[in-house]
CSV table of C-alpha atoms in Angstrom, one decimal:
chain,number,residue,atom,x,y,z
A,8,MET,CA,6.6,-5.0,24.6
A,9,THR,CA,4.9,-3.0,27.5
A,10,SER,CA,7.9,-0.6,27.8
A,11,GLN,CA,7.9,-0.2,24.0
A,12,LEU,CA,4.2,0.8,24.2
A,13,ALA,CA,4.9,3.2,27.1
A,14,PHE,CA,7.7,4.8,25.0
A,15,VAL,CA,5.4,5.2,22.0
A,16,VAL,CA,2.6,6.7,24.1
A,17,GLY,CA,5.2,9.1,25.7
A,18,LEU,CA,6.3,10.2,22.2
A,19,ILE,CA,2.7,10.8,21.2
A,20,VAL,CA,2.0,12.8,24.3
A,21,LEU,CA,5.1,15.0,23.4
A,22,THR,CA,3.7,15.3,19.9
A,23,SER,CA,0.3,16.4,21.3
A,24,VAL,CA,1.9,19.0,23.6
A,25,CYS,CA,3.9,20.5,20.7
A,26,ASP,CA,0.7,20.4,18.6
A,27,THR,CA,-1.2,22.3,21.3
A,28,VAL,CA,1.5,25.0,21.5
A,29,ASN,CA,1.3,25.3,17.7
A,30,HIS,CA,-2.5,25.7,17.6
A,31,LEU,CA,-2.6,28.1,20.5
A,32,GLY,CA,0.0,30.3,18.7
A,33,LEU,CA,-2.1,30.1,15.5
A,34,LYS,CA,-5.2,31.1,17.2
A,35,VAL,CA,-3.5,34.1,18.9
A,36,CYS,CA,-2.1,35.1,15.4
A,37,ALA,CA,-5.5,34.6,13.7
A,38,ASN,CA,-7.1,36.9,16.3
A,39,ALA,CA,-4.4,39.5,15.6
A,40,VAL,CA,-4.9,39.5,11.8
A,41,ASP,CA,-8.1,41.5,11.0
A,42,ILE,CA,-8.3,40.9,7.2
A,43,GLU,CA,-11.6,39.7,5.8
A,44,VAL,CA,-10.9,36.6,3.7
A,45,ALA,CA,-12.9,36.6,0.4
A,46,GLY,CA,-11.1,35.5,-2.7
A,47,LEU,CA,-7.6,34.2,-3.5
A,48,ARG,CA,-5.9,37.6,-3.3
A,49,SER,CA,-7.1,38.3,0.2
A,50,VAL,CA,-6.0,34.8,1.3
A,51,ALA,CA,-2.5,35.6,0.1
A,52,ARG,CA,-2.6,39.0,1.9
A,53,TYR,CA,-3.9,37.2,5.0
A,54,ALA,CA,-1.0,34.7,4.9
A,55,LEU,CA,1.6,37.4,4.4
A,56,ARG,CA,0.3,39.4,7.3
A,57,PHE,CA,0.1,36.2,9.4
A,58,LEU,CA,3.7,35.2,8.6
A,59,ARG,CA,5.0,38.6,9.7
A,60,LEU,CA,4.0,37.9,13.3
A,61,PRO,CA,7.0,36.4,15.3
A,62,LEU,CA,4.5,34.1,17.1
A,63,ALA,CA,3.6,32.5,13.8
A,64,TRP,CA,7.2,31.2,13.5
A,65,VAL,CA,7.2,29.9,17.0
A,66,SER,CA,4.0,28.0,15.9
A,67,ILE,CA,5.8,26.7,12.8
A,68,PHE,CA,8.8,25.6,14.9
A,69,PHE,CA,6.6,23.6,17.2
A,70,ALA,CA,4.7,22.2,14.2
A,71,LEU,CA,7.9,20.9,12.7
A,72,LEU,CA,9.1,19.4,16.1
A,73,SER,CA,5.7,17.8,16.4
A,74,LEU,CA,6.0,16.3,12.8
A,75,PHE,CA,9.4,14.6,13.4
A,76,LEU,CA,8.3,13.3,16.8
A,77,TRP,CA,5.3,11.9,15.1
A,78,LEU,CA,7.3,10.3,12.2
A,79,TYR,CA,9.6,8.7,14.9
A,80,ALA,CA,6.5,7.4,16.7
A,81,LEU,CA,5.2,5.9,13.5
A,82,THR,CA,8.5,3.9,13.0
A,83,LYS,CA,7.5,2.1,16.2
A,84,ALA,CA,3.7,1.8,16.1
A,85,ASP,CA,0.8,1.1,13.7
A,86,LEU,CA,-1.0,4.1,12.3
A,87,SER,CA,-4.3,2.7,13.6
A,88,LEU,CA,-2.8,2.6,17.1
A,89,ALA,CA,-0.8,5.9,17.1
A,90,PHE,CA,-3.5,8.1,15.5
A,91,PRO,CA,-6.3,7.6,17.9
A,92,ILE,CA,-3.9,8.1,20.9
A,93,ASP,CA,-2.9,11.4,19.3
A,94,SER,CA,-6.5,12.5,20.0
A,95,MET,CA,-5.0,13.5,23.4
A,96,HIS,CA,-4.4,16.9,21.9
A,97,HIS,CA,-8.2,17.5,22.1
A,98,VAL,CA,-7.9,17.3,25.9
A,99,PHE,CA,-5.0,19.6,26.0
A,100,ILE,CA,-6.7,22.0,23.5
A,101,ALA,CA,-9.9,22.1,25.6
A,102,LEU,CA,-7.8,22.9,28.8
A,103,ALA,CA,-5.7,25.5,26.9
A,104,SER,CA,-8.8,27.1,25.3
A,105,ARG,CA,-10.5,27.5,28.7
A,106,PHE,CA,-7.5,28.6,30.8
A,107,LEU,CA,-5.1,30.3,28.5
A,108,LEU,CA,-7.4,31.8,25.7
A,109,ARG,CA,-10.3,32.1,28.3
A,110,GLU,CA,-12.8,30.8,25.8
A,111,PHE,CA,-16.1,29.4,27.0
A,112,VAL,CA,-16.0,25.5,27.2
A,113,SER,CA,-19.5,24.0,27.8
A,114,TRP,CA,-20.1,21.0,30.1
A,115,GLN,CA,-21.1,18.9,27.0
A,116,ARG,CA,-17.7,19.6,25.5
A,117,TRP,CA,-16.0,18.5,28.8
A,118,LEU,CA,-18.2,15.3,28.7
A,119,GLY,CA,-17.2,14.6,25.1
A,120,THR,CA,-13.6,15.3,26.1
A,121,GLY,CA,-13.9,12.6,28.8
A,122,CYS,CA,-15.3,10.2,26.3
A,123,ILE,CA,-12.4,10.8,24.0
A,124,MET,CA,-10.0,10.1,27.0
A,125,ALA,CA,-11.9,6.8,27.6
A,126,GLY,CA,-11.5,5.9,23.9
A,127,ILE,CA,-7.7,6.6,24.1
A,128,VAL,CA,-7.5,4.2,27.1
A,129,LEU,CA,-9.2,1.4,25.1
A,130,VAL,CA,-7.0,2.0,22.0
A,131,THR,CA,-3.9,1.9,24.2
A,132,MET,CA,-5.1,-1.4,25.8
A,133,SER,CA,-5.5,-2.8,22.3
A,134,GLY,CA,-1.8,-2.0,21.8
A,135,LEU,CA,-1.0,-4.1,25.0
A,136,ALA,CA,-3.0,-7.0,23.6
A,137,ALA,CA,-1.2,-6.9,20.2
B,28,MET,CA,-17.9,36.4,17.4
B,29,SER,CA,-20.9,34.1,17.4
B,30,LYS,CA,-20.6,31.0,19.7
B,31,ARG,CA,-23.8,29.4,18.4
B,32,GLY,CA,-22.7,26.3,16.6
B,33,VAL,CA,-20.5,26.0,13.4
B,34,PRO,CA,-22.0,27.3,10.1
B,35,LEU,CA,-22.8,24.4,7.7
B,36,ALA,CA,-20.4,25.8,5.0
B,37,ILE,CA,-17.5,25.9,7.4
B,38,LEU,CA,-18.4,22.4,8.6
B,39,GLY,CA,-18.2,21.2,5.0
B,40,VAL,CA,-14.8,22.8,4.5
B,41,LEU,CA,-13.5,21.3,7.7
B,42,PHE,CA,-14.8,17.8,6.7
B,43,LEU,CA,-13.0,17.9,3.3
B,44,ASN,CA,-10.0,19.1,5.2
B,45,GLU,CA,-10.0,16.0,7.3
B,46,ALA,CA,-10.0,13.7,4.2
B,47,VAL,CA,-6.9,15.5,2.9
B,48,ASP,CA,-5.4,15.2,6.4
B,49,SER,CA,-5.8,11.4,6.4
B,50,VAL,CA,-4.0,11.3,3.0
B,51,ALA,CA,-1.2,13.2,4.8
B,52,GLN,CA,-1.2,10.6,7.6
B,53,TYR,CA,-1.0,7.8,5.1
B,54,CYS,CA,2.0,9.5,3.5
B,55,PHE,CA,3.7,10.0,6.9
B,56,LYS,CA,3.3,6.3,7.8
B,57,LYS,CA,4.8,5.3,4.4
B,58,THR,CA,7.7,7.7,5.2
B,59,ALA,CA,8.2,6.0,8.6
B,60,LEU,CA,8.0,2.5,7.1
B,61,ALA,CA,10.8,3.3,4.7
B,62,GLN,CA,13.1,4.2,7.7
B,63,GLY,CA,12.8,0.8,9.4
B,64,HIS,CA,13.5,0.9,13.1
B,65,PRO,CA,16.2,3.6,13.6
B,66,PRO,CA,17.6,4.0,17.2
B,67,ILE,CA,17.7,7.6,18.4
B,68,ALA,CA,20.0,8.0,21.4
B,69,SER,CA,21.8,11.2,20.4
B,70,LEU,CA,21.3,14.5,18.6
B,71,HIS,CA,23.5,13.1,15.8
B,72,GLU,CA,21.1,10.1,15.3
B,73,ALA,CA,18.1,12.4,15.5
B,74,ALA,CA,19.6,14.6,12.7
B,75,ALA,CA,20.3,11.5,10.6
B,76,PHE,CA,16.7,10.4,11.1
B,77,VAL,CA,15.4,13.9,10.1
B,78,GLY,CA,17.7,13.9,7.1
B,79,ALA,CA,16.6,10.5,5.9
B,80,ALA,CA,12.9,11.4,6.3
B,81,LEU,CA,13.5,14.6,4.3
B,82,GLY,CA,14.8,12.4,1.4
B,83,SER,CA,11.4,10.6,1.2
B,84,GLY,CA,9.0,11.6,-1.6
B,85,TYR,CA,6.1,10.5,0.6
B,86,LEU,CA,7.1,13.1,3.2
B,87,TRP,CA,6.9,15.9,0.7
B,88,LEU,CA,3.5,14.6,-0.6
B,89,GLY,CA,2.3,14.5,3.0
B,90,LEU,CA,3.6,18.0,3.7
B,91,ALA,CA,1.8,19.3,0.6
B,92,ALA,CA,-1.4,17.9,1.9
B,93,VAL,CA,-0.6,19.5,5.3
B,94,ALA,CA,0.1,22.9,3.7
B,95,LEU,CA,-3.4,22.7,2.1
B,96,VAL,CA,-4.9,21.8,5.4
B,97,PHE,CA,-3.0,24.6,7.1
B,98,VAL,CA,-4.2,27.4,4.8
B,99,THR,CA,-7.8,26.2,5.2
B,100,TRP,CA,-7.4,25.9,8.9
B,101,ILE,CA,-6.1,29.4,9.6
B,102,THR,CA,-8.8,30.8,7.4
B,103,VAL,CA,-11.5,28.9,9.5
B,104,LEU,CA,-9.9,29.9,12.8
B,105,SER,CA,-10.4,33.6,11.9
B,106,LYS,CA,-14.2,32.8,11.7
B,107,ILE,CA,-14.8,30.5,14.7
B,108,ASP,CA,-13.3,29.6,18.1
B,109,LEU,CA,-10.5,27.2,18.2
B,110,SER,CA,-12.3,25.0,20.7
B,111,ALA,CA,-15.3,24.9,18.3
B,112,ALA,CA,-13.3,24.1,15.2
B,113,MET,CA,-11.1,21.4,16.8
B,114,PRO,CA,-13.7,18.8,17.5
B,115,VAL,CA,-14.7,18.6,13.8
B,116,THR,CA,-11.2,17.5,13.0
B,117,SER,CA,-12.0,14.2,14.7
B,118,PHE,CA,-13.8,12.9,11.6
B,119,SER,CA,-10.4,12.0,10.4
B,120,TYR,CA,-10.4,9.0,12.9
B,121,VAL,CA,-12.7,7.1,10.6
B,122,PHE,CA,-10.7,8.0,7.5
B,123,VAL,CA,-7.4,7.2,9.1
B,124,ALA,CA,-8.6,3.9,10.6
B,125,LEU,CA,-10.0,2.8,7.2
B,126,ALA,CA,-6.8,3.8,5.4
B,127,SER,CA,-4.8,1.9,8.0
B,128,ARG,CA,-6.9,-1.2,7.4
B,129,ILE,CA,-7.3,-1.1,3.6
B,130,PHE,CA,-4.1,0.5,2.3
B,131,LEU,CA,-1.6,-0.3,5.1
B,132,HIS,CA,-3.1,-3.8,5.9
B,133,GLU,CA,-3.0,-3.2,9.7
B,134,ALA,CA,-5.0,-5.5,11.9
B,135,ILE,CA,-7.6,-3.6,13.9
B,136,SER,CA,-9.0,-5.6,16.9
B,137,PRO,CA,-12.5,-5.1,18.1
B,138,LEU,CA,-11.0,-3.4,21.2
B,139,ARG,CA,-9.3,-0.9,19.0
B,140,TRP,CA,-12.4,-0.3,17.0
B,141,SER,CA,-14.3,0.3,20.3
B,142,GLY,CA,-11.8,2.8,21.4
B,143,ILE,CA,-12.0,4.6,18.0
B,144,ALA,CA,-15.8,4.5,18.3
B,145,LEU,CA,-15.7,6.0,21.8
B,146,ILE,CA,-13.5,8.8,20.5
B,147,LEU,CA,-16.1,9.5,17.8
B,148,ILE,CA,-19.0,9.5,20.3
B,149,GLY,CA,-17.0,12.0,22.3
B,150,VAL,CA,-16.8,14.1,19.2
B,151,ALA,CA,-20.5,13.8,18.6
B,152,ILE,CA,-21.3,14.9,22.2
B,153,VAL,CA,-19.0,17.8,21.9
B,154,SER,CA,-20.6,18.9,18.6
B,155,TRP,CA,-24.1,18.4,19.8
B,156,GLY,CA,-23.4,20.5,22.9
B,157,GLU,CA,-22.0,23.2,20.7
B,158,GLU,CA,-25.3,23.4,18.8
B,159,GLY,CA,-27.6,23.3,21.8
B,160,GLU,CA,-25.9,25.2,24.6
B,161,GLY,CA,-23.7,27.6,22.7
B,162,GLY,CA,-23.7,31.1,23.9
B,163,ARG,CA,-24.8,30.4,27.5
B,164,LEU,CA,-22.2,31.6,29.9
B,165,PRO,CA,-21.9,30.0,33.3
């Protein structure tokens, strides 16, 4: 039971890493596309310009990888267990935003991120008890 | 690009987005439930799992929800920082927990609710910090 939980948590960590790569790619692409979005036609134009970037497809690949890892994790765990643990991507995203995209991350945001980590520990413990 | 908080309209869009996202999670769990407990020890078995999942109607319903969320998300990302938009997505923890309890009949122990609550408090701190301290560089 314990090794089963460890396997599920490992799967979810992998899912979160793939998800982080996906979102980083999306943000870099979004920064590169300078079309003002107002109305349906500009959304379509935005999407087309977006999909012409090679990095967008790297993002999509990692999104798909993340999806099937996630589906596999869900064959082994309750949604109410797996989903909160998946909030680990917030931690990865905060780190990546700060150190890869060089965005400003305030100390409150770090504190909140720590709180999220503590919540993940409790939810994982609830999986041990089940 | 302004770093001072998230505009209310964008917040509303993100919030709606999370409701749609929890519908997607429900659909993904239904897809997984239909697969039973497949062993995956080889690429062949992995491909079989992906193939079986792709045959599920729930997967495609879930993906349609994700597509909607995706379009909204990239639009929002062009307006605000990724690290500012991301915390708002955590409202989905309530929706997903309730959907798990009500529609999937999962048992959620007090310990698990506490963990989920702590994650939400983390999100609240993050959002509040965004409002008050935004724009001040170290």
